[in-house]
XYZ file of C-alpha atoms in Angstrom:
157
model
C 0.003 0.133 0.007
C 1.657 3.334 -0.862
C 1.766 6.003 1.913
C -0.904 9.252 1.246
C 1.840 11.472 1.383
C 5.359 9.837 0.521
C 7.861 12.028 2.062
C 7.227 11.949 5.505
C 6.519 8.263 5.494
C 3.248 7.735 6.357
C 0.272 5.485 5.607
C -3.511 6.057 5.435
C -5.118 7.907 8.242
C -7.075 6.679 10.782
C -8.344 3.100 9.876
C -7.845 0.641 7.028
C -3.610 0.693 6.828
C -1.323 -2.795 6.729
C 0.690 -4.047 8.754
C 4.246 -4.768 8.374
C 6.862 -6.546 10.382
C 9.357 -3.585 10.920
C 8.578 -0.865 12.798
C 10.494 2.677 12.353
C 10.850 4.972 15.801
C 8.045 7.483 16.027
C 8.383 10.821 17.810
C 4.942 12.415 16.849
C 7.082 14.432 14.360
C 5.815 12.721 11.147
C 2.054 12.932 12.759
C 2.753 16.451 12.934
C 4.025 17.238 9.503
C 1.224 15.114 7.984
C -1.417 17.654 9.609
C -0.120 20.480 8.167
C 0.429 19.145 5.096
C -2.684 17.962 4.575
C -5.771 20.272 4.631
C -8.226 19.013 7.375
C -6.160 16.249 8.836
C -5.753 17.940 11.653
C -6.135 15.630 14.713
C -6.137 13.213 12.531
C -4.898 9.272 14.083
C -1.788 8.898 12.003
C 1.047 6.560 12.360
C 4.456 5.773 10.900
C 4.589 2.623 8.233
C 5.056 -0.377 9.889
C 4.022 0.804 13.096
C 0.870 -0.646 15.910
C -2.158 0.674 15.864
C -3.774 2.882 18.408
C -4.632 1.495 21.901
C -7.058 2.105 24.022
C -7.904 0.248 27.525
C -7.739 -3.190 27.717
C -11.044 -5.060 26.328
C -11.908 -2.818 23.931
C -10.617 -4.442 20.684
C -12.767 -7.184 19.259
C -11.973 -9.931 16.681
C -14.113 -9.849 13.614
C -13.759 -12.784 11.207
C -14.982 -14.079 8.244
C -15.003 -10.606 6.351
C -15.979 -10.814 2.645
C -12.721 -9.455 0.826
C -14.864 -6.790 -0.914
C -15.378 -5.100 2.490
C -13.231 -1.774 2.688
C -12.856 -0.352 6.313
C -15.191 2.144 6.225
C -18.344 -0.328 5.441
C -16.664 -2.925 8.852
C -16.596 0.658 10.970
C -20.102 1.399 9.676
C -21.266 -1.900 10.594
C -19.559 -2.242 14.136
C -21.628 0.766 14.903
C -24.450 -1.553 15.595
C -27.849 -1.347 14.397
C -29.072 1.776 16.362
C -25.484 3.206 15.309
C -25.006 3.996 18.775
C -21.374 1.931 19.349
C -18.534 4.385 19.479
C -16.199 2.742 17.174
C -12.277 4.614 16.972
C -10.275 2.639 14.751
C -10.693 -0.604 12.209
C -8.343 -2.162 11.211
C -8.861 -4.721 8.398
C -5.584 -7.173 7.936
C -4.454 -7.613 4.768
C -1.586 -9.843 2.885
C 1.828 -8.412 1.040
C -0.231 -8.045 -1.990
C -3.346 -5.948 -0.348
C -5.556 -8.920 -0.267
C -7.674 -8.795 2.496
C -6.865 -11.520 4.942
C -11.085 -11.921 5.866
C -10.287 -10.831 9.147
C -10.317 -7.243 11.243
C -9.605 -5.954 14.423
C -12.185 -2.939 16.163
C -11.606 -0.855 18.741
C -14.423 0.783 20.685
C -14.052 4.206 23.011
C -15.109 1.811 26.065
C -15.599 -2.073 27.499
C -19.673 -1.720 27.387
C -19.491 -0.481 23.763
C -17.107 -3.500 22.840
C -19.298 -6.336 24.946
C -22.632 -5.079 23.080
C -20.656 -5.762 19.629
C -20.195 -9.368 20.641
C -23.113 -9.515 21.787
C -25.065 -7.606 19.337
C -23.215 -8.260 16.137
C -22.234 -11.758 16.426
C -23.497 -13.967 13.405
C -24.609 -10.698 11.811
C -24.417 -10.199 7.593
C -22.001 -8.429 6.261
C -21.585 -8.183 2.211
C -23.757 -11.259 2.213
C -21.119 -13.195 4.532
C -22.180 -14.492 8.537
C -19.298 -12.395 10.413
C -18.218 -13.543 13.810
C -17.014 -11.007 17.138
C -15.413 -12.349 19.644
C -13.257 -10.260 22.362
C -9.693 -10.061 20.308
C -7.264 -12.231 22.907
C -3.882 -10.787 21.291
C -5.009 -7.123 22.156
C -2.414 -6.805 24.627
C 0.379 -8.803 23.247
C 3.162 -8.142 20.929
C 2.241 -9.326 17.365
C 5.703 -12.005 17.043
C 6.082 -12.859 13.010
C 6.801 -16.538 12.789
C 9.540 -15.330 9.702
C 11.368 -12.803 12.488
C 11.711 -15.276 15.334
C 15.446 -16.154 15.577
C 16.784 -19.807 17.405
C 17.879 -19.797 20.739
C 20.444 -22.339 22.500
C 18.613 -23.191 26.154
C 19.578 -25.908 28.553
């Protein structure tokens, strides 16, 4: 996926970006440069290429599976607001392969634990793009993701 602004190294703003295996240091300067360079971007959530998604309080993230490859993050975020539209979604990230194709799953973050729990109860087994999705608590929300290809064999006793 191409950066939104190539010279400051940012990928898509707010949601819908891909995750890579190497994360450069990030001190907020790139976000400030992006906000200054892009009209209307002030206060937008941006992250450096390969960085992690923003994290709220524990228990606010849900895992969504069986997504259609045609679903975009905007569609997912709208659906995950619930039938009444009153669930406060702060972040939606569809996982993609290196080619950019969807893996058919996503992480959605809510502003509070109650909304995340309601999403699990109300949105599990609902239809999005003619597919029944499943919604469960994100079991790896606070654990760092370790990519198999980067694990170093370690000797032991």
